[in-house]
Structure formats: structure tokens, C-alpha cells
Amino acid sequence: MAQFQDTIDFIKSTFNTQEFIPLHAPYFGGNEKKYLNECIDSTFVSSVGAFVDQFEKELASYTGAKYAVACVNGTNALHIAMLIAGVKPQEEVITQALTFIATTNAISYIGAKPIFIDVDKETLGLSAKALENFLNKNAEKKADGYTYNKSTGKRIAACVPMHTFGFPVEIDKIIAICDEWNIPVVEDAAESLGSSFKGKHTGNFGQTAVFSFNGNKTITSGGGGAIITNDEHLAKRAKHLTTQAKIPHKWEFRHDEIGYNYRMPNINAALACAQLEQLDTILEGKRKLANKYTEFFKDKNIKYITEPENSTSNYWLNAVLLENREQRDLFLKETNENGVMTRPIWDLMSTLPMFKDCQNDGLKNSQWLEERVVNIPSSYIK
Ligand SMILES: Cc1ncc(COP(=O)(O)O)c(C=O)c1O
């Protein structure tokens, strides 16, 4: 019998099936087909249309941000957020090594270089303490008011904390540190729609934040992303850059800078609007599942990761901590061989060939977590 048979049985009974259980399936329980049909009937399936405007308005309202700009996906939303933060080629951007590749790829699209700082074991996200230590030791503020890396001489142009699996980082402390050093913060909130910190939705703390609506996220538009901000100027910049930098005019084509075709198509926005209506229901189902996992794992030698202090998680992807790498590998093997999809957390960005020369602070907690964290099935349950 498998060592983790009880976990396999529990997950199968929770999802009430003996069939393969994916990590995260989308839930379509509302107006998805209706809005998609309406969108097709309107013929406006592409880069302009009423659903895009509606989605931006409703996303802003849900998150409490003043503005939202819908994008083709979360990765290019991050690219634009970095551009409007003023990051330039050859500059440096602080982020965590324990993240999904898109965070670091977006930094690279600018031609900037990531600096990898450790995460906290409680939040799985950027550690405020490690950030402070790194800056105190390695950075200096120059007469121009900006912060530079003493060892490379490059400007540290932004900081991108990521709310891992929906668990909010200690964003208030991170913002306070970055304010002191005059470093803009872009929250990578791709995974944290529905999560809040001290009662405020994630994404409202930094200068800008991005969400992803990829098929594996809490709600999906097929592919999609968005930038939110409370700064009118940045919202206008984001909209301009994502729409080929076209100066609005009824018939003329005039562009005043290099822009991008990053606007979310209306057909994706139709799906997004229907999904956003379902978000609270989906969050309730995910919390129900989290409570079941909490109860099941409480007397096991597998630790179920729960929301950190001061925060509410959307429990996008549930995660457990195994005792060590051997136990993790055995858990992955047994669950996947028995029809329960599980997967290890990402390889640290600092170990990938394209980022292995980037500066890091030792990444003690990141390495510890990399060896032990596994995601377990997290789809919505009724
Ligand atoms: C942390 C993080 N950042 C960025 C992204 C990029 O989003 P997308 O897949 O929509 O490009 C994702 C998700 O895929 C993510 O998990």
C-alpha cells in the first residue's frame, strides 16, 4: 500500500470521483455561454467592445482600485507595469526567486536584470526583513534621489513582490521599505484575485498590480490579465501602451510612441465578465475545500499551509509541506500514479540558465521551501 494512501483516498472522496483529479479546473456556473453568444452576435469579438469596458469597471470595483486596464495575459500586463514604473534596459529589479517564470521574464523583456531576495516561510512571498537587510548592505541612495546597487552601480528601478498561491506577502512592510528607498512597487498579484491583506484587496498597495485570468486561475477569461492602479496618470499610460500607443481618433491612425498590441479581446472579456459574477461563489467553495484540508492534515506529518496573519487568502492553489525532498518525491510519485495530480513548487529562478548569474541574498528559506512544497488539487467544490 502507498505510504500516502490516506491522502489519496481523502482527495478522491472530497472531489467525489475515482477519475483523474486535476490540480485546478475552471468552474463555469453562470452566464459564460450567454455572454459569449452575445459577444459573437455583436460581431465585436476583438480589441474593442462593450465587455472589455464592463470588465475593467467591474474588476476595479471588485478590487477597490480606481482603475483597471485589461490585457491579453498577466505576463504582458507585468511587462507594461514595469515600463510605466520607469524601468529601463540595464537597470535592476528586485523580486523573489521563488516565483513563476513570468515574473522574471517580464523584467527581462525590458532588458533589466532581476535581483533575487529570499521569501518568508509563513507567506511564501518576498520577505520584508530580507529586503531591508539586502538594501541596507548593498544599496545607496544617490543625489538624484534614486537607489543604486553598490556592487554593480546600476539603479534599482522597481521591486516586484508576488502573492504566492494567493497568500498575501507582508505588503505593508515591503511598501514602507521601498518608500524609504524611493523604489516603486509592482505587485505581482496574478494568483491573488480575492485575497486581501489587513482588509484591503491585494494589488492596492503598490504603484500598480497585475492579475492573470489564465485557464488555471481562480477565474478565467481563457487567456487574460489586467493592471490595476489608483493613479490616473499610470492608468492612462497603461491603456495607451497596451493599445499600440494610438491617439484616440475616429478615423486617423496616429501613434506617438512604440506601443504594444496587449489589449484583452472582447470575446475574452465576455467570459471574464461572466466569471467575475461567479467569483464570490468560487471563493466560498475554495474556502470550504481549505477547511476540509486543514481538518484532514491536522494530525498528519504533512503540514497544510494556511493563510498568514493579517490576511485572507483566496486559496487559489492549496499547498502542503513534506518533511524533506525524499518524502516530497515519494508523495509526488504516489499521488500522480494514483490519478491525483500534484506538482512541486517552481524551481528557483536563480537556478535557471538565463538567471543563474543574477545577484541573490543566499535564498535560505526559498531553497528550504523549494525542496518541500507541493500543490494539491484545488478546484472549486460545491
Ligand atoms: C506569479 C505569476 N505571475 C505572472 C503570471 C502570468 O500570467 P499569464 O499566464 O496570464 O501570462 C502567472 C500565471 O500564469 C503567475 O502565476
mmCIF file of C-alpha atoms and ligand atoms in Angstrom:
data_model
loop_
_atom_site.group_PDB
_atom_site.id
_atom_site.type_symbol
_atom_site.label_atom_id
_atom_site.label_comp_id
_atom_site.label_asym_id
_atom_site.label_seq_id
_atom_site.Cartn_x
_atom_site.Cartn_y
_atom_site.Cartn_z
ATOM 1 C CA MET A 1 0.000 0.000 0.000
ATOM 2 C CA ALA A 2 1.171 3.519 -0.780
ATOM 3 C CA GLN A 3 2.568 5.489 2.183
ATOM 4 C CA PHE A 4 0.256 8.375 1.290
ATOM 5 C CA GLN A 5 -2.819 6.216 0.563
ATOM 6 C CA ASP A 6 -4.929 8.022 3.184
ATOM 7 C CA THR A 7 -4.267 11.387 1.484
ATOM 8 C CA ILE A 8 -5.090 9.921 -1.941
ATOM 9 C CA ASP A 9 -8.332 8.427 -0.597
ATOM 10 C CA PHE A 10 -9.270 11.663 1.146
ATOM 11 C CA ILE A 11 -8.775 13.750 -2.017
ATOM 12 C CA LYS A 12 -10.783 11.267 -4.115
ATOM 13 C CA SER A 13 -13.643 11.283 -1.646
ATOM 14 C CA THR A 14 -13.560 15.087 -1.334
ATOM 15 C CA PHE A 15 -13.847 15.504 -5.105
ATOM 16 C CA ASN A 16 -16.266 12.587 -5.152
ATOM 17 C CA THR A 17 -14.659 10.760 -8.074
ATOM 18 C CA GLN A 18 -12.399 7.823 -8.902
ATOM 19 C CA GLU A 19 -11.416 9.555 -12.191
ATOM 20 C CA PHE A 20 -8.249 11.632 -12.656
ATOM 21 C CA ILE A 21 -8.288 14.738 -10.433
ATOM 22 C CA PRO A 22 -6.575 17.794 -11.984
ATOM 23 C CA LEU A 23 -4.769 20.437 -9.985
ATOM 24 C CA HIS A 24 -7.191 23.190 -10.906
ATOM 25 C CA ALA A 25 -10.138 23.074 -13.305
ATOM 26 C CA PRO A 26 -12.142 26.192 -14.205
ATOM 27 C CA TYR A 27 -15.722 26.473 -12.962
ATOM 28 C CA PHE A 28 -18.348 27.744 -15.403
ATOM 29 C CA GLY A 29 -21.575 28.047 -13.446
ATOM 30 C CA GLY A 30 -23.166 31.271 -14.690
ATOM 31 C CA ASN A 31 -23.586 33.474 -17.744
ATOM 32 C CA GLU A 32 -20.480 32.302 -19.618
ATOM 33 C CA LYS A 33 -22.267 30.873 -22.691
ATOM 34 C CA LYS A 34 -24.856 33.686 -22.729
ATOM 35 C CA TYR A 35 -22.215 36.465 -22.789
ATOM 36 C CA LEU A 36 -20.060 34.616 -25.328
ATOM 37 C CA ASN A 37 -23.083 34.289 -27.638
ATOM 38 C CA GLU A 38 -23.937 37.949 -27.136
ATOM 39 C CA CYS A 39 -20.369 38.865 -27.985
ATOM 40 C CA ILE A 40 -20.397 36.791 -31.192
ATOM 41 C CA ASP A 41 -23.792 38.192 -32.184
ATOM 42 C CA SER A 42 -22.442 41.724 -31.755
ATOM 43 C CA THR A 43 -19.512 40.898 -34.133
ATOM 44 C CA PHE A 44 -17.234 42.806 -31.733
ATOM 45 C CA VAL A 45 -15.017 39.885 -30.759
ATOM 46 C CA SER A 46 -11.684 41.655 -30.976
ATOM 47 C CA SER A 47 -9.838 44.559 -29.427
ATOM 48 C CA VAL A 48 -12.776 46.919 -28.879
ATOM 49 C CA GLY A 49 -16.163 46.155 -27.387
ATOM 50 C CA ALA A 50 -18.513 46.697 -24.521
ATOM 51 C CA PHE A 51 -17.386 43.666 -22.492
ATOM 52 C CA VAL A 52 -13.817 44.982 -22.187
ATOM 53 C CA ASP A 53 -15.061 48.275 -20.755
ATOM 54 C CA GLN A 54 -17.516 46.463 -18.480
ATOM 55 C CA PHE A 55 -14.860 44.070 -17.220
ATOM 56 C CA GLU A 56 -12.445 46.900 -16.424
ATOM 57 C CA LYS A 57 -15.131 48.749 -14.489
ATOM 58 C CA GLU A 58 -16.229 45.671 -12.557
ATOM 59 C CA LEU A 59 -12.690 44.499 -11.793
ATOM 60 C CA ALA A 60 -11.810 47.945 -10.450
ATOM 61 C CA SER A 61 -14.933 47.919 -8.330
ATOM 62 C CA TYR A 62 -14.293 44.384 -7.007
ATOM 63 C CA THR A 63 -10.692 45.061 -6.040
ATOM 64 C CA GLY A 64 -11.375 48.576 -4.770
ATOM 65 C CA ALA A 65 -8.855 50.093 -7.189
ATOM 66 C CA LYS A 66 -9.705 53.266 -9.076
ATOM 67 C CA TYR A 67 -8.615 51.944 -12.484
ATOM 68 C CA ALA A 68 -8.203 48.628 -14.291
ATOM 69 C CA VAL A 69 -6.730 48.032 -17.739
ATOM 70 C CA ALA A 70 -7.477 44.632 -19.283
ATOM 71 C CA CYS A 71 -4.616 42.900 -21.123
ATOM 72 C CA VAL A 72 -4.039 39.817 -23.264
ATOM 73 C CA ASN A 73 -2.418 37.982 -20.352
ATOM 74 C CA GLY A 74 -0.769 38.510 -16.992
ATOM 75 C CA THR A 75 2.756 38.320 -18.389
ATOM 76 C CA ASN A 76 2.321 41.285 -20.705
ATOM 77 C CA ALA A 77 0.395 43.135 -18.002
ATOM 78 C CA LEU A 78 3.590 42.794 -15.929
ATOM 79 C CA HIS A 79 5.684 43.992 -18.864
ATOM 80 C CA ILE A 80 3.591 47.166 -19.126
ATOM 81 C CA ALA A 81 3.544 47.678 -15.341
ATOM 82 C CA MET A 82 7.340 47.566 -15.367
ATOM 83 C CA LEU A 83 7.552 50.004 -18.312
ATOM 84 C CA ILE A 84 5.278 52.559 -16.649
ATOM 85 C CA ALA A 85 7.201 52.189 -13.390
ATOM 86 C CA GLY A 86 10.095 53.632 -15.409
ATOM 87 C CA VAL A 87 12.318 50.551 -15.527
ATOM 88 C CA LYS A 88 14.951 50.937 -18.267
ATOM 89 C CA PRO A 89 17.313 48.488 -20.001
ATOM 90 C CA GLN A 90 20.374 47.591 -17.905
ATOM 91 C CA GLU A 91 18.642 48.583 -14.655
ATOM 92 C CA GLU A 92 17.844 46.144 -11.861
ATOM 93 C CA VAL A 93 14.563 44.940 -10.369
ATOM 94 C CA ILE A 94 14.187 43.185 -7.029
ATOM 95 C CA THR A 95 11.959 40.137 -6.900
ATOM 96 C CA GLN A 96 11.731 36.703 -5.278
ATOM 97 C CA ALA A 97 13.485 33.608 -6.667
ATOM 98 C CA LEU A 98 10.517 31.509 -5.616
ATOM 99 C CA THR A 99 8.032 32.607 -8.265
ATOM 100 C CA PHE A 100 6.546 31.605 -11.589
ATOM 101 C CA ILE A 101 8.790 32.298 -14.593
ATOM 102 C CA ALA A 102 6.520 35.097 -15.907
ATOM 103 C CA THR A 103 7.617 37.499 -13.146
ATOM 104 C CA THR A 104 11.263 37.267 -14.159
ATOM 105 C CA ASN A 105 10.564 37.051 -17.887
ATOM 106 C CA ALA A 106 8.677 40.360 -17.754
ATOM 107 C CA ILE A 107 11.696 42.024 -16.106
ATOM 108 C CA SER A 108 13.857 40.618 -18.902
ATOM 109 C CA TYR A 109 11.558 41.931 -21.668
ATOM 110 C CA ILE A 110 12.679 45.431 -20.633
ATOM 111 C CA GLY A 111 16.323 44.380 -20.745
ATOM 112 C CA ALA A 112 16.545 44.787 -16.964
ATOM 113 C CA LYS A 113 18.081 42.246 -14.597
ATOM 114 C CA PRO A 114 16.437 40.640 -11.580
ATOM 115 C CA ILE A 115 17.973 40.609 -8.094
ATOM 116 C CA PHE A 116 16.629 37.646 -6.125
ATOM 117 C CA ILE A 117 15.697 38.160 -2.459
ATOM 118 C CA ASP A 118 14.539 35.476 -0.054
ATOM 119 C CA VAL A 119 10.938 34.720 0.915
ATOM 120 C CA ASP A 120 9.287 34.183 4.308
ATOM 121 C CA LYS A 121 8.324 30.645 5.250
ATOM 122 C CA GLU A 122 4.925 31.862 6.523
ATOM 123 C CA THR A 123 3.826 33.769 3.415
ATOM 124 C CA LEU A 124 5.932 32.006 0.715
ATOM 125 C CA GLY A 125 6.411 35.547 -0.663
ATOM 126 C CA LEU A 126 9.097 38.248 -0.593
ATOM 127 C CA SER A 127 10.469 38.725 2.924
ATOM 128 C CA ALA A 128 10.349 42.327 4.172
ATOM 129 C CA LYS A 129 13.208 41.583 6.569
ATOM 130 C CA ALA A 130 15.403 40.079 3.835
ATOM 131 C CA LEU A 131 14.608 43.034 1.568
ATOM 132 C CA GLU A 132 15.590 45.502 4.273
ATOM 133 C CA ASN A 133 18.815 43.631 5.029
ATOM 134 C CA PHE A 134 19.755 43.465 1.357
ATOM 135 C CA LEU A 135 19.177 47.171 0.765
ATOM 136 C CA ASN A 136 20.999 48.239 3.943
ATOM 137 C CA LYS A 137 24.015 46.169 2.953
ATOM 138 C CA ASN A 138 24.090 46.577 -0.817
ATOM 139 C CA ALA A 139 22.328 49.789 -1.791
ATOM 140 C CA GLU A 140 22.931 53.530 -1.631
ATOM 141 C CA LYS A 141 20.680 56.473 -2.341
ATOM 142 C CA LYS A 142 22.354 58.997 -4.607
ATOM 143 C CA ALA A 143 21.856 62.758 -5.055
ATOM 144 C CA ASP A 144 19.295 62.158 -7.826
ATOM 145 C CA GLY A 145 17.039 60.592 -5.181
ATOM 146 C CA TYR A 146 17.254 57.083 -6.661
ATOM 147 C CA THR A 147 18.689 53.910 -5.185
ATOM 148 C CA TYR A 148 21.712 52.207 -6.729
ATOM 149 C CA ASN A 149 23.291 48.816 -6.222
ATOM 150 C CA LYS A 150 26.752 49.435 -4.734
ATOM 151 C CA SER A 151 28.279 46.349 -6.341
ATOM 152 C CA THR A 152 27.046 46.908 -9.922
ATOM 153 C CA GLY A 153 26.480 50.671 -9.943
ATOM 154 C CA LYS A 154 23.051 50.083 -11.544
ATOM 155 C CA ARG A 155 19.809 51.737 -10.472
ATOM 156 C CA ILE A 156 17.369 49.519 -8.592
ATOM 157 C CA ALA A 157 14.319 50.630 -10.530
ATOM 158 C CA ALA A 158 11.465 48.559 -9.068
ATOM 159 C CA CYS A 159 10.504 45.843 -6.629
ATOM 160 C CA VAL A 160 8.073 43.066 -7.566
ATOM 161 C CA PRO A 161 6.731 41.006 -4.648
ATOM 162 C CA MET A 162 4.463 38.105 -5.590
ATOM 163 C CA HIS A 163 1.470 36.819 -3.580
ATOM 164 C CA THR A 164 2.292 33.119 -3.913
ATOM 165 C CA PHE A 165 -0.691 30.788 -4.479
ATOM 166 C CA GLY A 166 -2.944 33.616 -3.218
ATOM 167 C CA PHE A 167 -1.222 34.027 0.172
ATOM 168 C CA PRO A 168 -0.564 37.761 0.639
ATOM 169 C CA VAL A 169 3.001 38.873 1.401
ATOM 170 C CA GLU A 170 3.663 41.370 4.205
ATOM 171 C CA ILE A 171 2.949 44.077 1.704
ATOM 172 C CA ASP A 172 2.656 46.990 4.160
ATOM 173 C CA LYS A 173 6.226 46.458 5.409
ATOM 174 C CA ILE A 174 7.550 45.993 1.865
ATOM 175 C CA ILE A 175 5.909 49.249 0.753
ATOM 176 C CA ALA A 176 7.332 51.129 3.768
ATOM 177 C CA ILE A 177 10.872 49.912 2.976
ATOM 178 C CA CYS A 178 10.560 50.661 -0.738
ATOM 179 C CA ASP A 179 9.151 54.141 0.010
ATOM 180 C CA GLU A 180 12.201 54.859 2.128
ATOM 181 C CA TRP A 181 14.470 53.868 -0.761
ATOM 182 C CA ASN A 182 12.265 55.501 -3.431
ATOM 183 C CA ILE A 183 11.705 52.202 -5.257
ATOM 184 C CA PRO A 184 8.289 51.746 -6.926
ATOM 185 C CA VAL A 185 6.454 48.520 -6.104
ATOM 186 C CA VAL A 186 4.627 46.460 -8.737
ATOM 187 C CA GLU A 187 2.585 43.752 -7.034
ATOM 188 C CA ASP A 188 2.516 40.503 -8.958
ATOM 189 C CA ALA A 189 -0.998 39.619 -7.845
ATOM 190 C CA ALA A 190 -1.503 37.190 -10.758
ATOM 191 C CA GLU A 191 -2.511 34.455 -8.306
ATOM 192 C CA SER A 192 -4.306 36.514 -5.660
ATOM 193 C CA LEU A 193 -7.637 37.752 -7.010
ATOM 194 C CA GLY A 194 -9.950 37.606 -3.990
ATOM 195 C CA SER A 195 -7.116 37.776 -1.425
ATOM 196 C CA SER A 196 -6.747 40.671 0.971
ATOM 197 C CA PHE A 197 -4.211 41.987 3.451
ATOM 198 C CA LYS A 198 -5.446 43.854 6.564
ATOM 199 C CA GLY A 199 -8.865 44.094 4.931
ATOM 200 C CA LYS A 200 -7.658 45.640 1.668
ATOM 201 C CA HIS A 201 -7.630 43.689 -1.591
ATOM 202 C CA THR A 202 -4.156 42.700 -2.794
ATOM 203 C CA GLY A 203 -2.941 44.938 -5.576
ATOM 204 C CA ASN A 204 -3.950 48.191 -3.874
ATOM 205 C CA PHE A 205 -0.681 48.691 -2.038
ATOM 206 C CA GLY A 206 1.854 49.053 -4.842
ATOM 207 C CA GLN A 207 2.037 51.681 -7.546
ATOM 208 C CA THR A 208 0.401 49.121 -9.836
ATOM 209 C CA ALA A 209 -0.512 45.428 -9.644
ATOM 210 C CA VAL A 210 -1.294 42.746 -12.169
ATOM 211 C CA PHE A 211 -3.730 39.840 -12.268
ATOM 212 C CA SER A 212 -3.885 36.794 -14.528
ATOM 213 C CA PHE A 213 -7.053 35.184 -15.862
ATOM 214 C CA ASN A 214 -5.333 32.200 -17.408
ATOM 215 C CA GLY A 215 -7.327 28.951 -17.505
ATOM 216 C CA ASN A 216 -5.722 27.698 -14.297
ATOM 217 C CA LYS A 217 -6.563 30.775 -12.198
ATOM 218 C CA THR A 218 -9.426 31.381 -9.729
ATOM 219 C CA ILE A 219 -11.469 32.897 -12.568
ATOM 220 C CA THR A 220 -10.535 32.730 -16.226
ATOM 221 C CA SER A 221 -11.073 34.579 -19.474
ATOM 222 C CA GLY A 222 -9.345 31.809 -21.439
ATOM 223 C CA GLY A 223 -6.220 33.939 -21.565
ATOM 224 C CA GLY A 224 -6.160 37.337 -19.964
ATOM 225 C CA GLY A 225 -4.666 39.713 -17.480
ATOM 226 C CA ALA A 226 -5.133 43.181 -16.045
ATOM 227 C CA ILE A 227 -3.258 46.038 -14.460
ATOM 228 C CA ILE A 228 -4.891 47.867 -11.570
ATOM 229 C CA THR A 229 -3.784 51.172 -10.086
ATOM 230 C CA ASN A 230 -5.088 54.106 -8.089
ATOM 231 C CA ASP A 231 -3.015 56.545 -10.148
ATOM 232 C CA GLU A 232 -4.876 58.151 -13.048
ATOM 233 C CA HIS A 233 -1.731 59.041 -14.981
ATOM 234 C CA LEU A 234 -0.404 55.453 -14.776
ATOM 235 C CA ALA A 235 -3.790 54.045 -15.803
ATOM 236 C CA LYS A 236 -3.776 56.282 -18.891
ATOM 237 C CA ARG A 237 -0.181 55.252 -19.677
ATOM 238 C CA ALA A 238 -1.120 51.573 -19.360
ATOM 239 C CA LYS A 239 -4.135 51.942 -21.632
ATOM 240 C CA HIS A 240 -2.110 53.889 -24.212
ATOM 241 C CA LEU A 241 0.766 51.401 -24.314
ATOM 242 C CA THR A 242 -1.493 48.347 -24.480
ATOM 243 C CA THR A 243 -3.387 49.793 -27.467
ATOM 244 C CA GLN A 244 -0.446 50.375 -29.860
ATOM 245 C CA ALA A 245 0.054 53.894 -28.438
ATOM 246 C CA LYS A 246 -2.696 55.100 -30.759
ATOM 247 C CA ILE A 247 -4.009 58.604 -30.196
ATOM 248 C CA PRO A 248 -7.807 58.174 -29.992
ATOM 249 C CA HIS A 249 -9.459 59.469 -33.156
ATOM 250 C CA LYS A 250 -12.479 58.265 -35.134
ATOM 251 C CA TRP A 251 -10.619 57.614 -38.402
ATOM 252 C CA GLU A 252 -6.998 58.714 -38.186
ATOM 253 C CA PHE A 253 -4.131 56.370 -37.356
ATOM 254 C CA ARG A 254 -1.607 58.297 -35.292
ATOM 255 C CA HIS A 255 0.800 56.750 -32.850
ATOM 256 C CA ASP A 256 3.110 58.797 -30.663
ATOM 257 C CA GLU A 257 5.492 56.147 -29.274
ATOM 258 C CA ILE A 258 6.266 52.436 -29.514
ATOM 259 C CA GLY A 259 3.192 50.634 -28.261
ATOM 260 C CA TYR A 260 2.010 47.054 -27.857
ATOM 261 C CA ASN A 261 -0.970 45.016 -29.021
ATOM 262 C CA TYR A 262 -1.751 43.875 -25.489
ATOM 263 C CA ARG A 263 -5.445 44.786 -25.139
ATOM 264 C CA MET A 264 -7.731 41.985 -23.981
ATOM 265 C CA PRO A 265 -10.069 40.928 -26.847
ATOM 266 C CA ASN A 266 -13.773 41.476 -26.259
ATOM 267 C CA ILE A 267 -14.539 37.747 -26.560
ATOM 268 C CA ASN A 268 -12.196 37.011 -23.648
ATOM 269 C CA ALA A 269 -13.720 39.894 -21.712
ATOM 270 C CA ALA A 270 -17.201 38.391 -22.248
ATOM 271 C CA LEU A 271 -16.027 35.241 -20.480
ATOM 272 C CA ALA A 272 -14.256 37.330 -17.845
ATOM 273 C CA CYS A 273 -17.436 39.298 -17.031
ATOM 274 C CA ALA A 274 -19.405 36.081 -16.509
ATOM 275 C CA GLN A 275 -16.622 34.640 -14.355
ATOM 276 C CA LEU A 276 -16.312 37.745 -12.215
ATOM 277 C CA GLU A 277 -20.008 37.378 -11.346
ATOM 278 C CA GLN A 278 -19.119 33.904 -10.015
ATOM 279 C CA LEU A 279 -16.055 34.958 -8.053
ATOM 280 C CA ASP A 280 -17.622 35.111 -4.582
ATOM 281 C CA THR A 281 -19.252 31.699 -5.078
ATOM 282 C CA ILE A 282 -15.929 30.239 -6.251
ATOM 283 C CA LEU A 283 -14.105 31.767 -3.258
ATOM 284 C CA GLU A 284 -16.645 30.222 -0.883
ATOM 285 C CA GLY A 285 -16.124 26.797 -2.456
ATOM 286 C CA LYS A 286 -12.361 27.168 -2.238
ATOM 287 C CA ARG A 287 -12.541 28.121 1.431
ATOM 288 C CA LYS A 288 -14.751 25.095 2.084
ATOM 289 C CA LEU A 289 -12.064 22.922 0.489
ATOM 290 C CA ALA A 290 -9.326 24.663 2.510
ATOM 291 C CA ASN A 291 -11.251 23.938 5.729
ATOM 292 C CA LYS A 292 -11.523 20.262 4.773
ATOM 293 C CA TYR A 293 -7.781 20.079 4.077
ATOM 294 C CA THR A 294 -6.997 21.864 7.367
ATOM 295 C CA GLU A 295 -9.053 19.320 9.290
ATOM 296 C CA PHE A 296 -7.617 16.313 7.440
ATOM 297 C CA PHE A 297 -3.938 17.276 7.707
ATOM 298 C CA LYS A 298 -4.036 18.485 11.326
ATOM 299 C CA ASP A 299 -2.772 15.208 12.788
ATOM 300 C CA LYS A 300 -0.577 14.141 9.843
ATOM 301 C CA ASN A 301 3.131 14.660 9.360
ATOM 302 C CA ILE A 302 2.346 16.681 6.260
ATOM 303 C CA LYS A 303 1.812 20.369 7.022
ATOM 304 C CA TYR A 304 -1.050 22.067 5.214
ATOM 305 C CA ILE A 305 -0.175 25.710 4.531
ATOM 306 C CA THR A 306 -2.807 28.159 5.776
ATOM 307 C CA GLU A 307 -3.259 31.891 5.276
ATOM 308 C CA PRO A 308 -0.680 34.030 7.084
ATOM 309 C CA GLU A 309 -1.503 36.516 9.850
ATOM 310 C CA ASN A 310 -3.471 39.652 8.909
ATOM 311 C CA SER A 311 -4.612 38.224 5.623
ATOM 312 C CA THR A 312 -7.386 36.417 3.806
ATOM 313 C CA SER A 313 -6.240 34.064 1.079
ATOM 314 C CA ASN A 314 -8.259 33.068 -1.961
ATOM 315 C CA TYR A 315 -6.712 29.582 -1.525
ATOM 316 C CA TRP A 316 -6.096 29.534 -5.262
ATOM 317 C CA LEU A 317 -3.685 26.611 -5.109
ATOM 318 C CA ASN A 318 -3.557 24.558 -1.950
ATOM 319 C CA ALA A 319 -0.080 23.641 -0.796
ATOM 320 C CA VAL A 320 1.483 21.200 1.642
ATOM 321 C CA LEU A 321 4.947 20.908 3.161
ATOM 322 C CA LEU A 322 6.621 17.495 3.181
ATOM 323 C CA GLU A 323 9.349 16.642 5.689
ATOM 324 C CA ASN A 324 12.186 16.581 3.157
ATOM 325 C CA ARG A 325 12.966 16.128 -0.542
ATOM 326 C CA GLU A 326 12.744 12.301 -0.390
ATOM 327 C CA GLN A 327 9.274 12.431 1.184
ATOM 328 C CA ARG A 328 8.244 15.086 -1.335
ATOM 329 C CA ASP A 329 9.356 12.940 -4.265
ATOM 330 C CA LEU A 330 7.556 9.889 -2.897
ATOM 331 C CA PHE A 331 4.383 11.963 -2.351
ATOM 332 C CA LEU A 332 4.532 13.273 -5.932
ATOM 333 C CA LYS A 333 5.059 9.773 -7.329
ATOM 334 C CA GLU A 334 2.297 8.073 -5.345
ATOM 335 C CA THR A 335 -0.345 10.754 -5.873
ATOM 336 C CA ASN A 336 0.308 11.189 -9.622
ATOM 337 C CA GLU A 337 0.435 7.415 -10.190
ATOM 338 C CA ASN A 338 -2.934 7.114 -8.457
ATOM 339 C CA GLY A 339 -4.814 9.706 -10.507
ATOM 340 C CA VAL A 340 -4.393 12.653 -8.124
ATOM 341 C CA MET A 341 -2.499 15.458 -9.796
ATOM 342 C CA THR A 342 0.101 17.148 -7.598
ATOM 343 C CA ARG A 343 3.155 19.156 -8.519
ATOM 344 C CA PRO A 344 6.201 20.610 -6.829
ATOM 345 C CA ILE A 345 6.648 24.342 -6.378
ATOM 346 C CA TRP A 346 8.727 26.033 -9.094
ATOM 347 C CA ASP A 347 12.491 25.623 -9.412
ATOM 348 C CA LEU A 348 14.097 28.762 -8.010
ATOM 349 C CA MET A 349 14.578 31.362 -10.749
ATOM 350 C CA SER A 350 18.208 31.716 -9.630
ATOM 351 C CA THR A 351 18.891 28.129 -10.764
ATOM 352 C CA LEU A 352 17.684 28.651 -14.365
ATOM 353 C CA PRO A 353 20.359 29.070 -17.061
ATOM 354 C CA MET A 354 19.211 32.573 -18.074
ATOM 355 C CA PHE A 355 19.163 33.913 -14.495
ATOM 356 C CA LYS A 356 21.926 31.954 -12.780
ATOM 357 C CA ASP A 357 24.340 34.912 -12.829
ATOM 358 C CA CYS A 358 21.896 37.317 -11.170
ATOM 359 C CA GLN A 359 22.659 38.585 -7.674
ATOM 360 C CA ASN A 360 20.855 36.898 -4.778
ATOM 361 C CA ASP A 361 20.938 37.073 -0.981
ATOM 362 C CA GLY A 362 21.571 33.376 -0.260
ATOM 363 C CA LEU A 363 17.879 32.388 -0.535
ATOM 364 C CA LYS A 364 17.872 30.166 2.539
ATOM 365 C CA ASN A 365 14.095 29.910 3.006
ATOM 366 C CA SER A 366 13.495 29.734 -0.741
ATOM 367 C CA GLN A 367 15.750 26.679 -1.025
ATOM 368 C CA TRP A 368 14.145 25.048 2.016
ATOM 369 C CA LEU A 369 10.659 25.556 0.551
ATOM 370 C CA GLU A 370 11.705 24.523 -2.971
ATOM 371 C CA GLU A 371 12.568 21.078 -1.614
ATOM 372 C CA ARG A 372 9.328 20.576 0.317
ATOM 373 C CA VAL A 373 6.296 22.404 -1.103
ATOM 374 C CA VAL A 374 3.773 20.511 -3.219
ATOM 375 C CA ASN A 375 0.476 21.758 -4.677
ATOM 376 C CA ILE A 376 -2.549 19.519 -4.281
ATOM 377 C CA PRO A 377 -5.913 19.571 -6.109
ATOM 378 C CA SER A 378 -7.633 22.908 -5.640
ATOM 379 C CA SER A 379 -10.644 23.111 -7.963
ATOM 380 C CA TYR A 380 -13.889 24.673 -6.775
ATOM 381 C CA ILE A 381 -16.165 22.331 -4.809
ATOM 382 C CA LYS A 382 -19.846 22.985 -4.152
HETATM 383 C C1 LIG B 1 3.027 34.693 -10.332
HETATM 384 C C2 LIG B 1 2.552 34.805 -11.733
HETATM 385 N N1 LIG B 1 2.922 35.876 -12.443
HETATM 386 C C3 LIG B 1 2.514 36.041 -13.706
HETATM 387 C C4 LIG B 1 1.721 35.101 -14.326
HETATM 388 C C5 LIG B 1 1.421 35.307 -15.768
HETATM 389 O O1 LIG B 1 0.119 35.253 -16.121
HETATM 390 P P1 LIG B 1 -0.340 34.720 -17.568
HETATM 391 O O2 LIG B 1 -0.226 33.237 -17.572
HETATM 392 O O3 LIG B 1 -1.736 35.221 -17.664
HETATM 393 O O4 LIG B 1 0.555 35.368 -18.572
HETATM 394 C C6 LIG B 1 1.286 33.979 -13.610
HETATM 395 C C7 LIG B 1 0.382 32.951 -14.120
HETATM 396 O O5 LIG B 1 0.376 32.326 -15.077
HETATM 397 C C8 LIG B 1 1.742 33.806 -12.287
HETATM 398 O O6 LIG B 1 1.385 32.732 -11.575
#
